[in-house]
mmCIF file with all atom_site columns, N, CA and C in Angstrom:
data_model
loop_
_atom_site.group_PDB
_atom_site.id
_atom_site.type_symbol
_atom_site.label_atom_id
_atom_site.label_alt_id
_atom_site.label_comp_id
_atom_site.label_asym_id
_atom_site.label_entity_id
_atom_site.label_seq_id
_atom_site.pdbx_PDB_ins_code
_atom_site.Cartn_x
_atom_site.Cartn_y
_atom_site.Cartn_z
_atom_site.occupancy
_atom_site.B_iso_or_equiv
_atom_site.pdbx_formal_charge
_atom_site.auth_seq_id
_atom_site.auth_comp_id
_atom_site.auth_asym_id
_atom_site.auth_atom_id
_atom_site.pdbx_PDB_model_num
ATOM 1   N N  . MET D 1 1  ? -10.860 31.926 -15.033 1.00 48.00 ? 893 MET D N  1
ATOM 2   C CA . MET D 1 1  ? -10.448 31.509 -15.967 1.00 48.00 ? 893 MET D CA 1
ATOM 3   C C  . MET D 1 1  ? -9.800  32.645 -17.120 1.00 48.00 ? 893 MET D C  1
ATOM 4   N N  . SER D 1 2  ? -8.936  32.435 -17.784 1.00 53.00 ? 894 SER D N  1
ATOM 5   C CA . SER D 1 2  ? -8.247  33.314 -18.340 1.00 53.00 ? 894 SER D CA 1
ATOM 6   C C  . SER D 1 2  ? -8.757  33.398 -19.986 1.00 53.00 ? 894 SER D C  1
ATOM 7   N N  . ASN D 1 3  ? -8.999  34.700 -20.399 1.00 63.00 ? 895 ASN D N  1
ATOM 8   C CA . ASN D 1 3  ? -9.306  34.905 -21.796 1.00 63.00 ? 895 ASN D CA 1
ATOM 9   C C  . ASN D 1 3  ? -7.983  35.121 -22.656 1.00 63.00 ? 895 ASN D C  1
ATOM 10  N N  . LYS D 1 4  ? -6.894  34.838 -22.296 1.00 71.00 ? 896 LYS D N  1
ATOM 11  C CA . LYS D 1 4  ? -5.842  35.120 -23.044 1.00 71.00 ? 896 LYS D CA 1
ATOM 12  C C  . LYS D 1 4  ? -5.658  34.467 -24.128 1.00 71.00 ? 896 LYS D C  1
ATOM 13  N N  . GLN D 1 5  ? -5.088  34.797 -25.518 1.00 82.00 ? 897 GLN D N  1
ATOM 14  C CA . GLN D 1 5  ? -4.929  33.880 -26.331 1.00 82.00 ? 897 GLN D CA 1
ATOM 15  C C  . GLN D 1 5  ? -3.468  33.827 -26.604 1.00 82.00 ? 897 GLN D C  1
ATOM 16  N N  . PRO D 1 6  ? -3.131  32.368 -26.703 1.00 87.00 ? 898 PRO D N  1
ATOM 17  C CA . PRO D 1 6  ? -1.647  32.055 -27.053 1.00 87.00 ? 898 PRO D CA 1
ATOM 18  C C  . PRO D 1 6  ? -0.840  32.817 -27.788 1.00 87.00 ? 898 PRO D C  1
ATOM 19  N N  . GLN D 1 7  ? 0.127   33.084 -27.635 1.00 95.00 ? 899 GLN D N  1
ATOM 20  C CA . GLN D 1 7  ? 1.069   33.984 -28.412 1.00 95.00 ? 899 GLN D CA 1
ATOM 21  C C  . GLN D 1 7  ? 1.881   32.981 -28.936 1.00 95.00 ? 899 GLN D C  1
ATOM 22  N N  . GLN D 1 8  ? 2.731   33.320 -30.102 1.00 97.00 ? 900 GLN D N  1
ATOM 23  C CA . GLN D 1 8  ? 3.939   32.349 -30.596 1.00 97.00 ? 900 GLN D CA 1
ATOM 24  C C  . GLN D 1 8  ? 5.052   32.930 -30.486 1.00 97.00 ? 900 GLN D C  1
ATOM 25  N N  . CYS D 1 9  ? 5.947   32.254 -29.868 1.00 97.00 ? 901 CYS D N  1
ATOM 26  C CA . CYS D 1 9  ? 7.311   32.602 -29.379 1.00 97.00 ? 901 CYS D CA 1
ATOM 27  C C  . CYS D 1 9  ? 8.070   32.858 -30.840 1.00 97.00 ? 901 CYS D C  1
ATOM 28  N N  . GLU D 1 10 ? 8.709   33.803 -30.983 1.00 97.00 ? 902 GLU D N  1
ATOM 29  C CA . GLU D 1 10 ? 9.373   34.267 -31.986 1.00 97.00 ? 902 GLU D CA 1
ATOM 30  C C  . GLU D 1 10 ? 10.540  33.618 -32.629 1.00 97.00 ? 902 GLU D C  1
ATOM 31  N N  . LEU D 1 11 ? 11.062  32.646 -31.607 1.00 96.00 ? 903 LEU D N  1
ATOM 32  C CA . LEU D 1 11 ? 12.254  31.895 -31.720 1.00 96.00 ? 903 LEU D CA 1
ATOM 33  C C  . LEU D 1 11 ? 11.891  30.328 -32.006 1.00 96.00 ? 903 LEU D C  1
ATOM 34  N N  . CYS D 1 12 ? 10.953  29.944 -31.379 1.00 96.00 ? 904 CYS D N  1
ATOM 35  C CA . CYS D 1 12 ? 10.753  28.652 -31.693 1.00 96.00 ? 904 CYS D CA 1
ATOM 36  C C  . CYS D 1 12 ? 9.449   28.141 -32.173 1.00 96.00 ? 904 CYS D C  1
ATOM 37  N N  . GLN D 1 13 ? 8.664   29.343 -32.431 1.00 96.00 ? 905 GLN D N  1
ATOM 38  C CA . GLN D 1 13 ? 7.392   29.384 -33.105 1.00 96.00 ? 905 GLN D CA 1
ATOM 39  C C  . GLN D 1 13 ? 6.123   28.599 -32.159 1.00 96.00 ? 905 GLN D C  1
ATOM 40  N N  . ARG D 1 14 ? 6.536   28.085 -30.972 1.00 96.00 ? 906 ARG D N  1
ATOM 41  C CA . ARG D 1 14 ? 5.540   27.386 -30.326 1.00 96.00 ? 906 ARG D CA 1
ATOM 42  C C  . ARG D 1 14 ? 4.460   28.335 -29.673 1.00 96.00 ? 906 ARG D C  1
ATOM 43  N N  . GLU D 1 15 ? 3.130   27.758 -29.575 1.00 96.00 ? 907 GLU D N  1
ATOM 44  C CA . GLU D 1 15 ? 2.131   28.665 -29.121 1.00 96.00 ? 907 GLU D CA 1
ATOM 45  C C  . GLU D 1 15 ? 2.300   28.531 -27.590 1.00 96.00 ? 907 GLU D C  1
ATOM 46  N N  . MET D 1 16 ? 2.418   29.683 -26.782 1.00 94.00 ? 908 MET D N  1
ATOM 47  C CA . MET D 1 16 ? 2.524   29.742 -25.414 1.00 94.00 ? 908 MET D CA 1
ATOM 48  C C  . MET D 1 16 ? 1.398   30.765 -24.572 1.00 94.00 ? 908 MET D C  1
ATOM 49  N N  . ASP D 1 17 ? 0.996   30.663 -23.466 1.00 94.00 ? 909 ASP D N  1
ATOM 50  C CA . ASP D 1 17 ? 0.189   31.224 -22.905 1.00 94.00 ? 909 ASP D CA 1
ATOM 51  C C  . ASP D 1 17 ? 1.009   32.904 -22.626 1.00 94.00 ? 909 ASP D C  1
ATOM 52  N N  . ASP D 1 18 ? 2.267   32.704 -22.201 1.00 94.00 ? 910 ASP D N  1
ATOM 53  C CA . ASP D 1 18 ? 2.919   33.856 -21.564 1.00 94.00 ? 910 ASP D CA 1
ATOM 54  C C  . ASP D 1 18 ? 4.356   33.778 -22.310 1.00 94.00 ? 910 ASP D C  1
ATOM 55  N N  . LEU D 1 19 ? 4.662   34.824 -22.718 1.00 97.00 ? 911 LEU D N  1
ATOM 56  C CA . LEU D 1 19 ? 6.288   34.961 -23.414 1.00 97.00 ? 911 LEU D CA 1
ATOM 57  C C  . LEU D 1 19 ? 6.828   35.940 -22.710 1.00 97.00 ? 911 LEU D C  1
ATOM 58  N N  . THR D 1 20 ? 8.132   35.980 -22.513 1.00 96.00 ? 912 THR D N  1
ATOM 59  C CA . THR D 1 20 ? 9.064   36.882 -21.993 1.00 96.00 ? 912 THR D CA 1
ATOM 60  C C  . THR D 1 20 ? 9.636   37.594 -22.998 1.00 96.00 ? 912 THR D C  1
ATOM 61  N N  . VAL D 1 21 ? 10.004  38.877 -22.500 1.00 95.00 ? 913 VAL D N  1
ATOM 62  C CA . VAL D 1 21 ? 10.775  39.806 -23.322 1.00 95.00 ? 913 VAL D CA 1
ATOM 63  C C  . VAL D 1 21 ? 12.343  39.527 -23.292 1.00 95.00 ? 913 VAL D C  1
ATOM 64  N N  . HIS D 1 22 ? 12.885  39.455 -24.541 1.00 96.00 ? 914 HIS D N  1
ATOM 65  C CA . HIS D 1 22 ? 14.577  39.207 -24.503 1.00 96.00 ? 914 HIS D CA 1
ATOM 66  C C  . HIS D 1 22 ? 15.106  40.520 -25.398 1.00 96.00 ? 914 HIS D C  1
ATOM 67  N N  . HIS D 1 23 ? 15.786  41.303 -24.652 1.00 92.00 ? 915 HIS D N  1
ATOM 68  C CA . HIS D 1 23 ? 16.466  42.289 -25.165 1.00 92.00 ? 915 HIS D CA 1
ATOM 69  C C  . HIS D 1 23 ? 17.506  41.928 -26.117 1.00 92.00 ? 915 HIS D C  1
ATOM 70  N N  . LEU D 1 24 ? 17.616  42.235 -27.352 1.00 93.00 ? 916 LEU D N  1
ATOM 71  C CA . LEU D 1 24 ? 18.523  41.835 -28.270 1.00 93.00 ? 916 LEU D CA 1
ATOM 72  C C  . LEU D 1 24 ? 19.955  42.139 -27.797 1.00 93.00 ? 916 LEU D C  1
ATOM 73  N N  . VAL D 1 25 ? 20.270  43.462 -27.472 1.00 87.00 ? 917 VAL D N  1
ATOM 74  C CA . VAL D 1 25 ? 21.390  43.706 -26.824 1.00 87.00 ? 917 VAL D CA 1
ATOM 75  C C  . VAL D 1 25 ? 21.253  43.917 -25.463 1.00 87.00 ? 917 VAL D C  1
ATOM 76  N N  . PRO D 1 26 ? 21.925  42.898 -24.567 1.00 85.00 ? 918 PRO D N  1
ATOM 77  C CA . PRO D 1 26 ? 21.667  42.760 -23.319 1.00 85.00 ? 918 PRO D CA 1
ATOM 78  C C  . PRO D 1 26 ? 21.449  44.266 -22.541 1.00 85.00 ? 918 PRO D C  1
ATOM 79  N N  . ARG D 1 27 ? 20.803  44.377 -21.387 1.00 80.00 ? 919 ARG D N  1
ATOM 80  C CA . ARG D 1 27 ? 20.578  45.561 -20.994 1.00 80.00 ? 919 ARG D CA 1
ATOM 81  C C  . ARG D 1 27 ? 21.620  46.160 -20.238 1.00 80.00 ? 919 ARG D C  1
ATOM 82  N N  . GLN D 1 28 ? 22.422  45.117 -19.658 1.00 76.00 ? 920 GLN D N  1
ATOM 83  C CA . GLN D 1 28 ? 23.814  45.533 -18.982 1.00 76.00 ? 920 GLN D CA 1
ATOM 84  C C  . GLN D 1 28 ? 24.767  46.150 -19.769 1.00 76.00 ? 920 GLN D C  1
ATOM 85  N N  . ASN D 1 29 ? 24.719  46.072 -21.333 1.00 64.00 ? 921 ASN D N  1
ATOM 86  C CA . ASN D 1 29 ? 25.717  46.483 -22.334 1.00 64.00 ? 921 ASN D CA 1
ATOM 87  C C  . ASN D 1 29 ? 24.903  48.025 -22.624 1.00 64.00 ? 921 ASN D C  1
ATOM 88  N N  . THR D 1 30 ? 23.730  48.286 -22.430 1.00 59.00 ? 922 THR D N  1
ATOM 89  C CA . THR D 1 30 ? 23.348  49.795 -22.611 1.00 59.00 ? 922 THR D CA 1
ATOM 90  C C  . THR D 1 30 ? 23.008  50.700 -21.353 1.00 59.00 ? 922 THR D C  1
ATOM 91  N N  . LYS D 1 31 ? 22.728  50.097 -20.344 1.00 64.00 ? 923 LYS D N  1
ATOM 92  C CA . LYS D 1 31 ? 22.379  50.553 -19.072 1.00 64.00 ? 923 LYS D CA 1
ATOM 93  C C  . LYS D 1 31 ? 23.637  51.644 -18.702 1.00 64.00 ? 923 LYS D C  1
ATOM 94  N N  . ARG D 1 32 ? 24.639  51.002 -18.510 1.00 66.00 ? 924 ARG D N  1
ATOM 95  C CA . ARG D 1 32 ? 25.724  51.549 -17.899 1.00 66.00 ? 924 ARG D CA 1
ATOM 96  C C  . ARG D 1 32 ? 26.400  52.842 -18.705 1.00 66.00 ? 924 ARG D C  1
ATOM 97  N N  . LYS D 1 33 ? 25.790  52.671 -19.952 1.00 64.00 ? 925 LYS D N  1
ATOM 98  C CA . LYS D 1 33 ? 26.476  53.773 -21.280 1.00 64.00 ? 925 LYS D CA 1
ATOM 99  C C  . LYS D 1 33 ? 25.085  54.867 -20.967 1.00 64.00 ? 925 LYS D C  1
ATOM 100 N N  . LYS D 1 34 ? 24.203  54.381 -20.509 1.00 69.00 ? 926 LYS D N  1
ATOM 101 C CA . LYS D 1 34 ? 22.725  55.202 -20.436 1.00 69.00 ? 926 LYS D CA 1
ATOM 102 C C  . LYS D 1 34 ? 22.011  55.428 -21.905 1.00 69.00 ? 926 LYS D C  1
ATOM 103 N N  . GLN D 1 35 ? 22.158  54.201 -22.817 1.00 70.00 ? 927 GLN D N  1
ATOM 104 C CA . GLN D 1 35 ? 21.653  54.174 -23.882 1.00 70.00 ? 927 GLN D CA 1
ATOM 105 C C  . GLN D 1 35 ? 20.274  53.643 -24.173 1.00 70.00 ? 927 GLN D C  1
ATOM 106 N N  . ASP D 1 36 ? 19.791  53.646 -25.226 1.00 72.00 ? 928 ASP D N  1
ATOM 107 C CA . ASP D 1 36 ? 18.396  53.237 -25.246 1.00 72.00 ? 928 ASP D CA 1
ATOM 108 C C  . ASP D 1 36 ? 18.455  51.568 -25.190 1.00 72.00 ? 928 ASP D C  1
ATOM 109 N N  . PRO D 1 37 ? 17.676  51.017 -24.538 1.00 69.00 ? 929 PRO D N  1
ATOM 110 C CA . PRO D 1 37 ? 17.816  49.530 -24.271 1.00 69.00 ? 929 PRO D CA 1
ATOM 111 C C  . PRO D 1 37 ? 17.489  48.685 -25.840 1.00 69.00 ? 929 PRO D C  1
ATOM 112 N N  . GLY D 1 38 ? 17.165  49.461 -26.734 1.00 81.00 ? 930 GLY D N  1
ATOM 113 C CA . GLY D 1 38 ? 17.060  48.677 -28.176 1.00 81.00 ? 930 GLY D CA 1
ATOM 114 C C  . GLY D 1 38 ? 15.778  47.913 -27.962 1.00 81.00 ? 930 GLY D C  1
ATOM 115 N N  . GLU D 1 39 ? 16.063  47.066 -29.395 1.00 90.00 ? 931 GLU D N  1
ATOM 116 C CA . GLU D 1 39 ? 15.060  46.217 -29.855 1.00 90.00 ? 931 GLU D CA 1
ATOM 117 C C  . GLU D 1 39 ? 14.708  44.955 -29.144 1.00 90.00 ? 931 GLU D C  1
ATOM 118 N N  . THR D 1 40 ? 13.313  44.451 -28.640 1.00 94.00 ? 932 THR D N  1
ATOM 119 C CA . THR D 1 40 ? 13.268  43.236 -27.921 1.00 94.00 ? 932 THR D CA 1
ATOM 120 C C  . THR D 1 40 ? 12.563  42.526 -28.978 1.00 94.00 ? 932 THR D C  1
ATOM 121 N N  . ILE D 1 41 ? 12.656  41.020 -28.297 1.00 96.00 ? 933 ILE D N  1
ATOM 122 C CA . ILE D 1 41 ? 11.687  40.018 -29.030 1.00 96.00 ? 933 ILE D CA 1
ATOM 123 C C  . ILE D 1 41 ? 10.828  39.439 -27.948 1.00 96.00 ? 933 ILE D C  1
ATOM 124 N N  . ASN D 1 42 ? 9.743   38.613 -28.291 1.00 97.00 ? 934 ASN D N  1
ATOM 125 C CA . ASN D 1 42 ? 9.079   37.878 -27.412 1.00 97.00 ? 934 ASN D CA 1
ATOM 126 C C  . ASN D 1 42 ? 9.288   36.660 -27.521 1.00 97.00 ? 934 ASN D C  1
ATOM 127 N N  . ILE D 1 43 ? 9.906   36.113 -26.536 1.00 97.00 ? 935 ILE D N  1
ATOM 128 C CA . ILE D 1 43 ? 9.959   34.520 -26.586 1.00 97.00 ? 935 ILE D CA 1
ATOM 129 C C  . ILE D 1 43 ? 9.510   33.554 -25.455 1.00 97.00 ? 935 ILE D C  1
ATOM 130 N N  . CYS D 1 44 ? 9.508   32.485 -25.487 1.00 97.00 ? 936 CYS D N  1
ATOM 131 C CA . CYS D 1 44 ? 9.058   31.711 -24.386 1.00 97.00 ? 936 CYS D CA 1
ATOM 132 C C  . CYS D 1 44 ? 10.143  31.346 -23.321 1.00 97.00 ? 936 CYS D C  1
ATOM 133 N N  . SER D 1 45 ? 9.630   31.388 -22.072 1.00 97.00 ? 937 SER D N  1
ATOM 134 C CA . SER D 1 45 ? 10.785  31.109 -21.201 1.00 97.00 ? 937 SER D CA 1
ATOM 135 C C  . SER D 1 45 ? 11.560  30.179 -21.525 1.00 97.00 ? 937 SER D C  1
ATOM 136 N N  . ALA D 1 46 ? 11.425  28.863 -21.804 1.00 97.00 ? 938 ALA D N  1
ATOM 137 C CA . ALA D 1 46 ? 12.426  27.883 -22.262 1.00 97.00 ? 938 ALA D CA 1
ATOM 138 C C  . ALA D 1 46 ? 13.413  28.423 -23.269 1.00 97.00 ? 938 ALA D C  1
ATOM 139 N N  . CYS D 1 47 ? 13.020  29.137 -24.071 1.00 97.00 ? 939 CYS D N  1
ATOM 140 C CA . CYS D 1 47 ? 14.233  29.731 -25.145 1.00 97.00 ? 939 CYS D CA 1
ATOM 141 C C  . CYS D 1 47 ? 15.003  30.640 -24.255 1.00 97.00 ? 939 CYS D C  1
ATOM 142 N N  . HIS D 1 48 ? 14.440  31.519 -23.738 1.00 97.00 ? 940 HIS D N  1
ATOM 143 C CA . HIS D 1 48 ? 15.123  32.764 -23.069 1.00 97.00 ? 940 HIS D CA 1
ATOM 144 C C  . HIS D 1 48 ? 16.098  32.184 -21.975 1.00 97.00 ? 940 HIS D C  1
ATOM 145 N N  . ARG D 1 49 ? 15.573  31.044 -21.377 1.00 97.00 ? 941 ARG D N  1
ATOM 146 C CA . ARG D 1 49 ? 16.718  30.372 -20.530 1.00 97.00 ? 941 ARG D CA 1
ATOM 147 C C  . ARG D 1 49 ? 17.680  29.748 -21.134 1.00 97.00 ? 941 ARG D C  1
ATOM 148 N N  . GLN D 1 50 ? 17.404  29.154 -22.162 1.00 96.00 ? 942 GLN D N  1
ATOM 149 C CA . GLN D 1 50 ? 18.510  28.496 -23.018 1.00 96.00 ? 942 GLN D CA 1
ATOM 150 C C  . GLN D 1 50 ? 19.384  29.322 -23.676 1.00 96.00 ? 942 GLN D C  1
ATOM 151 N N  . ILE D 1 51 ? 19.052  30.552 -24.208 1.00 96.00 ? 943 ILE D N  1
ATOM 152 C CA . ILE D 1 51 ? 19.925  31.755 -24.754 1.00 96.00 ? 943 ILE D CA 1
ATOM 153 C C  . ILE D 1 51 ? 20.740  32.163 -23.626 1.00 96.00 ? 943 ILE D C  1
ATOM 154 N N  . HIS D 1 52 ? 20.583  32.454 -22.205 1.00 95.00 ? 944 HIS D N  1
ATOM 155 C CA . HIS D 1 52 ? 21.192  32.894 -21.380 1.00 95.00 ? 944 HIS D CA 1
ATOM 156 C C  . HIS D 1 52 ? 21.903  31.843 -20.902 1.00 95.00 ? 944 HIS D C  1
ATOM 157 N N  . THR D 1 53 ? 21.743  30.776 -20.812 1.00 96.00 ? 945 THR D N  1
ATOM 158 C CA . THR D 1 53 ? 22.488  29.492 -20.538 1.00 96.00 ? 945 THR D CA 1
ATOM 159 C C  . THR D 1 53 ? 23.753  29.265 -21.391 1.00 96.00 ? 945 THR D C  1
ATOM 160 N N  . LEU D 1 54 ? 23.491  29.493 -22.577 1.00 96.00 ? 946 LEU D N  1
ATOM 161 C CA . LEU D 1 54 ? 24.635  29.194 -23.740 1.00 96.00 ? 946 LEU D CA 1
ATOM 162 C C  . LEU D 1 54 ? 25.587  30.139 -23.941 1.00 96.00 ? 946 LEU D C  1
ATOM 163 N N  . PHE D 1 55 ? 25.164  31.415 -24.003 1.00 96.00 ? 947 PHE D N  1
ATOM 164 C CA . PHE D 1 55 ? 25.623  32.472 -24.499 1.00 96.00 ? 947 PHE D CA 1
ATOM 165 C C  . PHE D 1 55 ? 25.934  33.391 -23.206 1.00 96.00 ? 947 PHE D C  1
ATOM 166 N N  . ASP D 1 56 ? 27.092  34.115 -23.458 1.00 94.00 ? 948 ASP D N  1
ATOM 167 C CA . ASP D 1 56 ? 27.289  35.323 -22.129 1.00 94.00 ? 948 ASP D CA 1
ATOM 168 C C  . ASP D 1 56 ? 26.697  36.625 -23.010 1.00 94.00 ? 948 ASP D C  1
ATOM 169 N N  . ASN D 1 57 ? 26.452  37.764 -21.985 1.00 92.00 ? 949 ASN D N  1
ATOM 170 C CA . ASN D 1 57 ? 26.431  38.755 -22.535 1.00 92.00 ? 949 ASN D CA 1
ATOM 171 C C  . ASN D 1 57 ? 27.149  39.371 -23.712 1.00 92.00 ? 949 ASN D C  1
ATOM 172 N N  . LYS D 1 58 ? 28.157  39.308 -23.704 1.00 92.00 ? 950 LYS D N  1
ATOM 173 C CA . LYS D 1 58 ? 29.032  40.041 -24.749 1.00 92.00 ? 950 LYS D CA 1
ATOM 174 C C  . LYS D 1 58 ? 28.909  39.267 -26.107 1.00 92.00 ? 950 LYS D C  1
ATOM 175 N N  . VAL D 1 59 ? 28.772  37.854 -26.114 1.00 95.00 ? 951 VAL D N  1
ATOM 176 C CA . VAL D 1 59 ? 28.290  36.866 -27.137 1.00 95.00 ? 951 VAL D CA 1
ATOM 177 C C  . VAL D 1 59 ? 27.030  37.609 -27.843 1.00 95.00 ? 951 VAL D C  1
ATOM 178 N N  . LEU D 1 60 ? 26.271  37.942 -26.994 1.00 94.00 ? 952 LEU D N  1
ATOM 179 C CA . LEU D 1 60 ? 24.722  38.040 -27.199 1.00 94.00 ? 952 LEU D CA 1
ATOM 180 C C  . LEU D 1 60 ? 24.790  39.478 -27.961 1.00 94.00 ? 952 LEU D C  1
ATOM 181 N N  . ALA D 1 61 ? 25.412  40.454 -27.222 1.00 90.00 ? 953 ALA D N  1
ATOM 182 C CA . ALA D 1 61 ? 25.604  41.982 -27.820 1.00 90.00 ? 953 ALA D CA 1
ATOM 183 C C  . ALA D 1 61 ? 26.285  42.157 -28.948 1.00 90.00 ? 953 ALA D C  1
ATOM 184 N N  . GLN D 1 62 ? 27.204  41.364 -29.387 1.00 92.00 ? 954 GLN D N  1
ATOM 185 C CA . GLN D 1 62 ? 28.130  41.480 -30.291 1.00 92.00 ? 954 GLN D CA 1
ATOM 186 C C  . GLN D 1 62 ? 27.806  40.436 -31.500 1.00 92.00 ? 954 GLN D C  1
ATOM 187 N N  . GLU D 1 63 ? 27.317  39.278 -31.224 1.00 94.00 ? 955 GLU D N  1
ATOM 188 C CA . GLU D 1 63 ? 27.345  38.353 -32.291 1.00 94.00 ? 955 GLU D CA 1
ATOM 189 C C  . GLU D 1 63 ? 25.912  37.686 -32.590 1.00 94.00 ? 955 GLU D C  1
ATOM 190 N N  . LEU D 1 64 ? 25.079  37.679 -31.604 1.00 95.00 ? 956 LEU D N  1
ATOM 191 C CA . LEU D 1 64 ? 23.588  37.383 -31.605 1.00 95.00 ? 956 LEU D CA 1
ATOM 192 C C  . LEU D 1 64 ? 22.626  38.488 -31.330 1.00 95.00 ? 956 LEU D C  1
ATOM 193 N N  . ASN D 1 65 ? 22.835  39.705 -31.721 1.00 94.00 ? 957 ASN D N  1
ATOM 194 C CA . ASN D 1 65 ? 22.015  40.857 -31.497 1.00 94.00 ? 957 ASN D CA 1
ATOM 195 C C  . ASN D 1 65 ? 20.690  40.947 -32.364 1.00 94.00 ? 957 ASN D C  1
ATOM 196 N N  . THR D 1 66 ? 20.455  39.955 -33.351 1.00 95.00 ? 958 THR D N  1
ATOM 197 C CA . THR D 1 66 ? 18.927  39.973 -34.104 1.00 95.00 ? 958 THR D CA 1
ATOM 198 C C  . THR D 1 66 ? 18.345  38.892 -33.887 1.00 95.00 ? 958 THR D C  1
ATOM 199 N N  . LEU D 1 67 ? 16.959  38.826 -34.422 1.00 96.00 ? 959 LEU D N  1
ATOM 200 C CA . LEU D 1 67 ? 16.152  37.756 -34.199 1.00 96.00 ? 959 LEU D CA 1
ATOM 201 C C  . LEU D 1 67 ? 16.744  36.667 -35.306 1.00 96.00 ? 959 LEU D C  1
ATOM 202 N N  . GLU D 1 68 ? 17.145  37.080 -36.243 1.00 96.00 ? 960 GLU D N  1
ATOM 203 C CA . GLU D 1 68 ? 18.022  35.949 -37.412 1.00 96.00 ? 960 GLU D CA 1
ATOM 204 C C  . GLU D 1 68 ? 18.976  35.313 -37.037 1.00 96.00 ? 960 GLU D C  1
ATOM 205 N N  . LYS D 1 69 ? 19.942  36.024 -36.306 1.00 96.00 ? 961 LYS D N  1
ATOM 206 C CA . LYS D 1 69 ? 21.107  35.453 -35.810 1.00 96.00 ? 961 LYS D CA 1
ATOM 207 C C  . LYS D 1 69 ? 20.766  34.521 -34.679 1.00 96.00 ? 961 LYS D C  1
ATOM 208 N N  . LEU D 1 70 ? 19.739  34.733 -33.695 1.00 95.00 ? 962 LEU D N  1
ATOM 209 C CA . LEU D 1 70 ? 19.377  33.808 -32.791 1.00 95.00 ? 962 LEU D CA 1
ATOM 210 C C  . LEU D 1 70 ? 18.853  32.839 -33.422 1.00 95.00 ? 962 LEU D C  1
ATOM 211 N N  . SER D 1 71 ? 17.880  32.637 -34.208 1.00 94.00 ? 963 SER D N  1
ATOM 212 C CA . SER D 1 71 ? 17.360  31.675 -35.063 1.00 94.00 ? 963 SER D CA 1
ATOM 213 C C  . SER D 1 71 ? 18.086  30.897 -35.541 1.00 94.00 ? 963 SER D C  1
ATOM 214 N N  . ASN D 1 72 ? 19.138  31.292 -36.113 1.00 92.00 ? 964 ASN D N  1
ATOM 215 C CA . ASN D 1 72 ? 20.363  30.427 -36.708 1.00 92.00 ? 964 ASN D CA 1
ATOM 216 C C  . ASN D 1 72 ? 20.964  29.619 -35.981 1.00 92.00 ? 964 ASN D C  1
ATOM 217 N N  . GLU D 1 73 ? 21.406  30.341 -34.784 1.00 84.00 ? 965 GLU D N  1
ATOM 218 C CA . GLU D 1 73 ? 21.743  29.304 -33.507 1.00 84.00 ? 965 GLU D CA 1
ATOM 219 C C  . GLU D 1 73 ? 21.083  28.614 -32.920 1.00 84.00 ? 965 GLU D C  1
ATOM 220 N N  . HIS D 1 74 ? 19.906  28.817 -32.922 1.00 68.00 ? 966 HIS D N  1
ATOM 221 C CA . HIS D 1 74 ? 18.521  28.067 -32.140 1.00 68.00 ? 966 HIS D CA 1
ATOM 222 C C  . HIS D 1 74 ? 18.688  26.729 -32.982 1.00 68.00 ? 966 HIS D C  1
ATOM 223 N N  . ASN D 1 75 ? 18.759  26.627 -34.245 1.00 63.00 ? 967 ASN D N  1
ATOM 224 C CA . ASN D 1 75 ? 18.152  25.379 -34.935 1.00 63.00 ? 967 ASN D CA 1
ATOM 225 C C  . ASN D 1 75 ? 19.422  24.564 -35.046 1.00 63.00 ? 967 ASN D C  1
#
């Protein structure tokens, strides 16, 4: 039995046992240039899948690179 406390998804606010790390600027955009991977947010796997299904990395890097911008798209 796990003693893990549920955590809140930063995007949908649901309480989840496990969250995933989403890089606000996709790693493929920073890795090639050997840049710092930048800021991350902790979101549920459902939100994470939806983000990467709906938006390509170019849009994520250029237009949806903050929690606020993602939240506005998500609602």
